């Protein structure tokens, strides 16, 4: 059983910063990758950033240069540092992790979502 717990969302002014965190716990053999998705009302869920166990990162174009994804493998935790926030970044942010619970079984897990609101 694996659980992802998110924290760090909130309300900020445009140009401000937030850091959201996601910690995975439970029966984890290994984590292949972790990432952050976001979904605004009326919009499809969008992959914002991802990071592999080895540290390879990827970002959606709209956040490049502003957001940084990082992870602490020892703590099974992923972070998303969000700088220079814009109102269009407003969304519920969801943590995702691709986790092996044993060498032959892989599943995607989701956090509960954390609201990020950026006011103009």
Coordinates of C-alpha atoms in Angstrom, one line a residue, residues 20 40 49 66 68 70 84 92 109 115 119:
X20 CA 4.9 22.2 -2.9
X40 CA -7.6 24.2 -13.6
X49 CA 7.2 18.7 -14.5
X66 CA 10.3 29.5 -13.4
X68 CA 12.2 23.6 -10.6
X70 CA 13.8 18.2 -7.3
X84 CA 7.6 34.1 -10.7
X92 CA -4.9 22.1 -8.2
X109 CA -0.1 6.7 -7.6
X115 CA -4.6 24.2 -4.4
X119 CA -3.8 36.5 -7.6

